PDB file of C-alpha atoms in Angstrom:
ATOM      1  CA  ALA H   1       4.334  -3.329   7.236  1.00 86.00           C
ATOM      2  CA  GLY H   2       3.176  -1.319  10.487  1.00 90.00           C
ATOM      3  CA  ALA H   3       1.468  -1.490  13.619  1.00 92.00           C
ATOM      4  CA  GLY H   4      -1.040   0.490  12.726  1.00 95.00           C
ATOM      5  CA  LEU H   5      -1.547  -0.858   8.860  1.00 94.00           C
ATOM      6  CA  ALA H   6      -2.026  -4.476  10.785  1.00 93.00           C
ATOM      7  CA  GLU H   7      -4.714  -2.844  12.980  1.00 95.00           C
ATOM      8  CA  ALA H   8      -6.342  -1.251  10.423  1.00 95.00           C
ATOM      9  CA  VAL H   9      -6.328  -4.969   8.317  1.00 94.00           C
ATOM     10  CA  ARG H  10      -7.894  -6.235  11.488  1.00 93.00           C
ATOM     11  CA  ALA H  11     -10.587  -3.768  11.765  1.00 93.00           C
ATOM     12  CA  SER H  12     -11.779  -4.849   8.170  1.00 91.00           C
ATOM     13  CA  GLY H  13     -12.191  -8.183   9.191  1.00 90.00           C
ATOM     14  CA  GLY H  14      -8.946  -9.641   7.516  1.00 93.00           C
ATOM     15  CA  THR H  15      -5.693 -11.379   9.270  1.00 93.00           C
ATOM     16  CA  PRO H  16      -2.628  -9.346   8.728  1.00 93.00           C
ATOM     17  CA  VAL H  17       0.896 -11.289   8.245  1.00 90.00           C
ATOM     18  CA  VAL H  18       4.044  -9.600   9.602  1.00 79.00           C
ATOM     19  CA  GLY H  19       6.873 -11.061   7.703  1.00 65.00           C
ATOM     20  CA  LEU H  20      10.548 -11.520   9.737  1.00 61.00           C
ATOM     21  CA  ARG H  21      12.613  -8.263   9.004  1.00 62.00           C
ATOM     22  CA  GLY H  22       9.693  -7.231   6.522  1.00 65.00           C
ATOM     23  CA  ARG H  23      10.163  -9.998   4.254  1.00 79.00           C
ATOM     24  CA  LEU H  24       7.066 -12.446   4.053  1.00 84.00           C
ATOM     25  CA  THR H  25       8.087 -16.120   3.938  1.00 86.00           C
ATOM     26  CA  PRO H  26       6.116 -18.774   2.579  1.00 86.00           C
ATOM     27  CA  GLU H  27       5.861 -21.048   5.889  1.00 87.00           C
ATOM     28  CA  ALA H  28       4.441 -17.418   7.515  1.00 88.00           C
ATOM     29  CA  LEU H  29       1.940 -17.079   4.663  1.00 90.00           C
ATOM     30  CA  SER H  30       0.964 -20.577   4.870  1.00 90.00           C
ATOM     31  CA  GLU H  31       0.772 -20.714   8.826  1.00 90.00           C
ATOM     32  CA  ALA H  32      -1.628 -17.516   8.673  1.00 91.00           C
ATOM     33  CA  ALA H  33      -3.684 -19.173   5.820  1.00 92.00           C
ATOM     34  CA  ARG H  34      -4.458 -22.538   7.796  1.00 90.00           C
ATOM     35  CA  ALA H  35      -5.454 -20.426  10.967  1.00 91.00           C
ATOM     36  CA  VAL H  36      -8.720 -19.210   9.401  1.00 91.00           C
ATOM     37  CA  ASP H  37     -11.079 -21.216   7.779  1.00 89.00           C
ATOM     38  CA  GLY H  38     -12.986 -20.793   4.539  1.00 89.00           C
ATOM     39  CA  ASP H  39     -12.472 -19.544   1.097  1.00 93.00           C
ATOM     40  CA  LEU H  40      -9.100 -17.837   1.066  1.00 95.00           C
ATOM     41  CA  VAL H  41      -8.389 -13.881  -0.576  1.00 96.00           C
ATOM     42  CA  ILE H  42      -4.730 -13.164   0.071  1.00 96.00           C
ATOM     43  CA  LEU H  43      -3.329  -9.677  -0.210  1.00 96.00           C
ATOM     44  CA  PRO H  44       0.446  -9.365  -0.928  1.00 94.00           C
ATOM     45  CA  ASN H  45       0.758  -5.540  -0.911  1.00 94.00           C
ATOM     46  CA  ASP H  46       4.035  -5.341  -2.523  1.00 91.00           C
ATOM     47  CA  MET H  47       6.069  -7.631  -5.229  1.00 92.00           C
ATOM     48  CA  GLU H  48       8.038  -9.890  -3.105  1.00 91.00           C
ATOM     49  CA  SER H  49       5.256 -11.367  -1.211  1.00 92.00           C
ATOM     50  CA  LEU H  50       3.300 -11.741  -4.442  1.00 94.00           C
ATOM     51  CA  GLU H  51       5.979 -13.857  -5.598  1.00 93.00           C
ATOM     52  CA  VAL H  52       5.749 -15.832  -2.314  1.00 93.00           C
ATOM     53  CA  ALA H  53       1.884 -15.823  -2.565  1.00 94.00           C
ATOM     54  CA  GLY H  54       1.942 -17.229  -5.503  1.00 93.00           C
ATOM     55  CA  HIS H  55       4.259 -20.067  -4.769  1.00 91.00           C
ATOM     56  CA  ALA H  56       2.373 -20.809  -1.691  1.00 92.00           C
ATOM     57  CA  ALA H  57      -1.538 -20.652  -3.333  1.00 93.00           C
ATOM     58  CA  PRO H  58      -1.027 -24.071  -4.968  1.00 93.00           C
ATOM     59  CA  ARG H  59      -0.388 -25.749  -2.325  1.00 91.00           C
ATOM     60  CA  LEU H  60      -3.185 -24.208   0.003  1.00 92.00           C
ATOM     61  CA  ARG H  61      -5.576 -25.463  -2.972  1.00 93.00           C
ATOM     62  CA  ALA H  62      -4.061 -28.785  -2.519  1.00 94.00           C
ATOM     63  CA  GLU H  63      -5.717 -29.169   0.573  1.00 91.00           C
ATOM     64  CA  GLY H  64      -8.745 -28.648  -0.760  1.00 92.00           C
ATOM     65  CA  ARG H  65      -9.180 -24.638  -0.546  1.00 92.00           C
ATOM     66  CA  ARG H  66     -10.459 -22.087  -3.188  1.00 96.00           C
ATOM     67  CA  VAL H  67      -7.954 -19.214  -3.173  1.00 96.00           C
ATOM     68  CA  ALA H  68      -7.277 -16.432  -4.926  1.00 97.00           C
ATOM     69  CA  VAL H  69      -4.212 -14.029  -5.203  1.00 97.00           C
ATOM     70  CA  ILE H  70      -5.178 -10.515  -5.856  1.00 97.00           C
ATOM     71  CA  PRO H  71      -2.313  -8.995  -7.638  1.00 95.00           C
ATOM     72  CA  SER H  72      -2.015  -5.805  -4.991  1.00 96.00           C
ATOM     73  CA  VAL H  73       1.637  -4.144  -5.198  1.00 95.00           C
ATOM     74  CA  SER H  74       1.241  -1.581  -2.300  1.00 95.00           C
ATOM     75  CA  GLN H  75      -0.042  -1.526   1.119  1.00 94.00           C
ATOM     76  CA  VAL H  76      -2.942   0.973   0.469  1.00 96.00           C
ATOM     77  CA  GLN H  77      -4.042  -1.405  -2.638  1.00 97.00           C
ATOM     78  CA  GLY H  78      -4.604  -3.944  -0.119  1.00 96.00           C
ATOM     79  CA  LEU H  79      -6.381  -1.507   2.056  1.00 96.00           C
ATOM     80  CA  ALA H  80      -8.727  -0.757  -1.068  1.00 96.00           C
ATOM     81  CA  ALA H  81      -9.249  -4.112  -1.384  1.00 97.00           C
ATOM     82  CA  MET H  82     -10.262  -4.878   1.936  1.00 95.00           C
ATOM     83  CA  ALA H  83     -12.968  -1.998   1.962  1.00 94.00           C
ATOM     84  CA  VAL H  84     -14.965  -3.625  -0.771  1.00 95.00           C
ATOM     85  CA  HIS H  85     -14.637  -7.355   0.669  1.00 94.00           C
ATOM     86  CA  GLU H  86     -18.218  -8.392   1.092  1.00 92.00           C
ATOM     87  CA  PRO H  87     -18.461 -11.797   3.329  1.00 88.00           C
ATOM     88  CA  THR H  88     -21.479 -12.690   2.113  1.00 91.00           C
ATOM     89  CA  ALA H  89     -21.302 -12.640  -1.420  1.00 94.00           C
ATOM     90  CA  ASP H  90     -19.838 -15.526  -3.662  1.00 95.00           C
ATOM     91  CA  PHE H  91     -16.061 -15.873  -4.021  1.00 96.00           C
ATOM     92  CA  GLU H  92     -15.902 -15.216  -7.766  1.00 96.00           C
ATOM     93  CA  SER H  93     -18.089 -11.943  -6.951  1.00 96.00           C
ATOM     94  CA  VAL H  94     -15.784 -11.129  -3.866  1.00 96.00           C
ATOM     95  CA  VAL H  95     -12.641 -11.770  -5.923  1.00 97.00           C
ATOM     96  CA  VAL H  96     -13.458  -9.114  -8.910  1.00 97.00           C
ATOM     97  CA  ALA H  97     -14.599  -6.581  -6.593  1.00 97.00           C
ATOM     98  CA  MET H  98     -11.481  -6.788  -4.539  1.00 97.00           C
ATOM     99  CA  SER H  99      -9.426  -7.446  -7.507  1.00 97.00           C
ATOM    100  CA  SER H 100     -10.634  -3.837  -9.301  1.00 97.00           C
ATOM    101  CA  ALA H 101     -10.534  -2.145  -6.288  1.00 97.00           C
ATOM    102  CA  ALA H 102      -7.146  -2.611  -5.972  1.00 97.00           C
ATOM    103  CA  GLY H 103      -6.181  -1.984  -9.811  1.00 96.00           C
ATOM    104  CA  HIS H 104      -8.192   1.557  -9.697  1.00 95.00           C
ATOM    105  CA  THR H 105      -5.947   2.840  -6.619  1.00 97.00           C
ATOM    106  CA  ARG H 106      -2.863   4.583  -7.993  1.00 97.00           C
ATOM    107  CA  HIS H 107      -0.184   4.817  -4.904  1.00 97.00           C
ATOM    108  CA  GLY H 108       2.716   6.722  -4.110  1.00 98.00           C
ATOM    109  CA  GLY H 109       5.364   6.866  -1.525  1.00 98.00           C
ATOM    110  CA  VAL H 110       7.877   9.429   0.116  1.00 98.00           C
ATOM    111  CA  THR H 111      10.893   8.159   1.736  1.00 98.00           C
ATOM    112  CA  VAL H 112      14.553   9.195   2.236  1.00 98.00           C
ATOM    113  CA  ALA H 113      17.481   8.037   0.526  1.00 97.00           C
ATOM    114  CA  GLU H 114      20.240   6.041   2.280  1.00 96.00           C
ATOM    115  CA  SER H 115      22.650   6.533  -0.094  1.00 96.00           C
ATOM    116  CA  PRO H 116      23.718   8.252  -3.115  1.00 96.00           C
ATOM    117  CA  ALA H 117      21.865   6.815  -6.467  1.00 94.00           C
ATOM    118  CA  MET H 118      20.857   7.782  -9.170  1.00 95.00           C
ATOM    119  CA  THR H 119      17.120   7.467  -9.932  1.00 94.00           C
ATOM    120  CA  MET H 120      14.508   8.289 -12.617  1.00 93.00           C
ATOM    121  CA  ALA H 121      14.175  11.932 -11.432  1.00 94.00           C
ATOM    122  CA  GLY H 122      18.268  12.431 -11.223  1.00 95.00           C
ATOM    123  CA  ARG H 123      20.921  11.895  -8.857  1.00 96.00           C
ATOM    124  CA  CYS H 124      20.321  11.945  -5.519  1.00 96.00           C
ATOM    125  CA  ASP H 125      22.480  11.971  -2.115  1.00 97.00           C
ATOM    126  CA  THR H 126      21.948  10.484   1.193  1.00 97.00           C
ATOM    127  CA  GLY H 127      19.508  12.243   3.153  1.00 97.00           C
ATOM    128  CA  ASP H 128      17.267  13.492   0.152  1.00 98.00           C
ATOM    129  CA  VAL H 129      13.435  13.350   0.032  1.00 98.00           C
ATOM    130  CA  LEU H 130      12.413  10.900  -2.529  1.00 98.00           C
ATOM    131  CA  GLY H 131       8.882  10.918  -4.211  1.00 98.00           C
ATOM    132  CA  ILE H 132       7.608   7.745  -5.495  1.00 98.00           C
ATOM    133  CA  VAL H 133       4.261   6.942  -7.883  1.00 97.00           C
ATOM    134  CA  GLU H 134       3.458   3.667  -8.913  1.00 95.00           C
ATOM    135  CA  GLY H 135       6.803   2.693  -7.931  1.00 92.00           C
ATOM    136  CA  ASP H 136       9.287   4.747  -9.515  1.00 95.00           C
ATOM    137  CA  PHE H 137      11.258   7.611  -8.078  1.00 96.00           C
ATOM    138  CA  VAL H 138       9.997  10.521  -9.640  1.00 97.00           C
ATOM    139  CA  GLU H 139      10.669  13.703  -7.167  1.00 98.00           C
ATOM    140  CA  ILE H 140      13.776  14.535  -5.269  1.00 98.00           C
ATOM    141  CA  GLY H 141      13.756  17.062  -2.417  1.00 97.00           C
ATOM    142  CA  VAL H 142      14.652  18.433   1.328  1.00 97.00           C
ATOM    143  CA  SER H 143      10.782  19.132   2.494  1.00 97.00           C
ATOM    144  CA  VAL H 144       9.148  16.109   3.261  1.00 98.00           C
ATOM    145  CA  ALA H 145       5.764  18.243   2.614  1.00 98.00           C
ATOM    146  CA  ASP H 146       7.105  19.810  -0.402  1.00 98.00           C
ATOM    147  CA  VAL H 147       7.642  16.574  -2.119  1.00 98.00           C
ATOM    148  CA  ALA H 148       4.633  14.541  -0.457  1.00 98.00           C
ATOM    149  CA  THR H 149       2.488  17.364  -2.258  1.00 98.00           C
ATOM    150  CA  ARG H 150       4.245  16.946  -5.728  1.00 97.00           C
ATOM    151  CA  VAL H 151       3.824  13.093  -5.542  1.00 98.00           C
ATOM    152  CA  LEU H 152       0.356  13.774  -4.360  1.00 97.00           C
ATOM    153  CA  GLU H 153      -0.413  16.427  -7.385  1.00 96.00           C
ATOM    154  CA  ARG H 154       0.710  13.608  -9.492  1.00 96.00           C
ATOM    155  CA  LEU H 155      -1.567  11.224  -8.830  1.00 96.00           C
ATOM    156  CA  LEU H 156      -4.259  13.593  -8.937  1.00 96.00           C
ATOM    157  CA  VAL H 157      -3.785  14.258 -12.376  1.00 94.00           C
ATOM    158  CA  THR H 158      -6.174  11.833 -13.314  1.00 89.00           C
ATOM    159  CA  GLY H 159      -8.927  12.673 -10.792  1.00 91.00           C
ATOM    160  CA  GLY H 160      -9.898  10.316  -7.822  1.00 93.00           C
ATOM    161  CA  GLU H 161     -12.356  10.773  -5.077  1.00 95.00           C
ATOM    162  CA  LEU H 162     -10.689   8.786  -2.011  1.00 96.00           C
ATOM    163  CA  LEU H 163      -7.451  10.082  -0.942  1.00 97.00           C
ATOM    164  CA  THR H 164      -5.458   8.254   1.518  1.00 97.00           C
ATOM    165  CA  LEU H 165      -2.424   9.262   3.864  1.00 98.00           C
ATOM    166  CA  VAL H 166      -0.421   6.462   5.843  1.00 98.00           C
ATOM    167  CA  LEU H 167       1.665   8.234   8.130  1.00 98.00           C
ATOM    168  CA  GLY H 168       5.005   6.307   8.661  1.00 97.00           C
ATOM    169  CA  ALA H 169       6.477   5.893  12.176  1.00 96.00           C
ATOM    170  CA  ASP H 170       9.187   8.732  11.301  1.00 96.00           C
ATOM    171  CA  ALA H 171       6.693  10.958   9.431  1.00 97.00           C
ATOM    172  CA  PRO H 172       7.254  14.735  10.811  1.00 97.00           C
ATOM    173  CA  PRO H 173       4.666  16.212  13.293  1.00 96.00           C
ATOM    174  CA  GLY H 174       1.590  17.885  11.228  1.00 97.00           C
ATOM    175  CA  LEU H 175       2.545  16.305   8.121  1.00 98.00           C
ATOM    176  CA  ALA H 176      -1.376  15.219   7.610  1.00 97.00           C
ATOM    177  CA  GLY H 177      -2.940  18.154   8.557  1.00 97.00           C
ATOM    178  CA  GLU H 178      -0.667  20.354   6.068  1.00 97.00           C
ATOM    179  CA  LEU H 179      -0.891  17.837   2.828  1.00 98.00           C
ATOM    180  CA  THR H 180      -4.928  17.768   3.645  1.00 97.00           C
ATOM    181  CA  ARG H 181      -5.031  21.529   3.839  1.00 97.00           C
ATOM    182  CA  ARG H 182      -3.059  21.397   0.844  1.00 96.00           C
ATOM    183  CA  VAL H 183      -5.330  18.489  -1.076  1.00 96.00           C
ATOM    184  CA  ARG H 184      -8.425  20.571  -0.111  1.00 94.00           C
ATOM    185  CA  ARG H 185      -7.336  23.893  -1.807  1.00 94.00           C
ATOM    186  CA  ARG H 186      -6.400  22.154  -5.239  1.00 92.00           C
ATOM    187  CA  ALA H 187      -9.420  19.232  -5.255  1.00 93.00           C
ATOM    188  CA  PRO H 188     -11.723  20.193  -2.716  1.00 94.00           C
ATOM    189  CA  SER H 189     -14.128  17.358  -3.926  1.00 94.00           C
ATOM    190  CA  VAL H 190     -11.522  14.920  -2.756  1.00 96.00           C
ATOM    191  CA  ASP H 191     -12.289  12.928   0.356  1.00 96.00           C
ATOM    192  CA  VAL H 192      -8.964  12.544   2.788  1.00 97.00           C
ATOM    193  CA  GLN H 193      -8.274   9.690   5.077  1.00 96.00           C
ATOM    194  CA  VAL H 194      -5.506   9.337   7.685  1.00 97.00           C
ATOM    195  CA  ILE H 195      -4.124   6.116   8.990  1.00 97.00           C
ATOM    196  CA  ASP H 196      -1.248   5.980  11.336  1.00 97.00           C
ATOM    197  CA  GLY H 197       0.474   3.143   9.726  1.00 96.00           C
ATOM    198  CA  GLY H 198       3.539   3.007  11.614  1.00 95.00           C
ATOM    199  CA  GLN H 199       5.586   1.538   9.045  1.00 93.00           C
ATOM    200  CA  ALA H 200       9.601   2.136   8.671  1.00 92.00           C
ATOM    201  CA  ARG H 201      11.763   3.290   5.841  1.00 92.00           C
ATOM    202  CA  TYR H 202       8.537   4.984   4.240  1.00 96.00           C
ATOM    203  CA  LEU H 203       7.511   8.684   5.952  1.00 98.00           C
ATOM    204  CA  LEU H 204       4.512   8.555   4.082  1.00 98.00           C
ATOM    205  CA  LEU H 205       2.633   6.062   1.782  1.00 98.00           C
ATOM    206  CA  VAL H 206      -0.598   7.087  -0.286  1.00 98.00           C
ATOM    207  CA  GLY H 207      -3.371   5.365  -2.360  1.00 97.00           C
ATOM    208  CA  LEU H 208      -6.076   7.379  -4.323  1.00 97.00           C
ATOM    209  CA  GLU H 209      -9.180   5.647  -5.242  1.00 95.00           C
TER     210      GLU H 209
END
């Protein structure tokens, strides 16, 4: 979803697929798959792309390849899955490990309302800062840092070891540093990593493993 996220995928040995206007097409996915050799693991990283991958996988298998689709529904789940990928392991073990890593990564985000709407957290107006946990709007506010902090607090309730902050293209300056300080005051044992994702729409994406 952003240049920094794509670079993080490359750094982990993967091939990023950038959809047209943010949407993945079966053609783009199939083209990317045919550009690499061997067994194939697909990380969709959002619900729409998960559906596209589900349609593309049988066609790729028909070409004689082993193909697995990990049901990742967020960018941070995809990154967590890639972090445990072991190229020398057998295919089944790889799929199990990556699926487990994605499934155990809780995710959230912060965006800005583009129009008035009714959410699970109440009514929002254009320009309100919205906090998201596991795909649901759960926080509304005016401060990006404060809404992000409340999202992090919700995620940290169940514990975790590694917190990943993915900064969007329009993230306020100093956001990562401020959130890192707040997290360390609340949960000093949690490691924090920051990625300059460069994604549009979401000022912040969050993953907790």
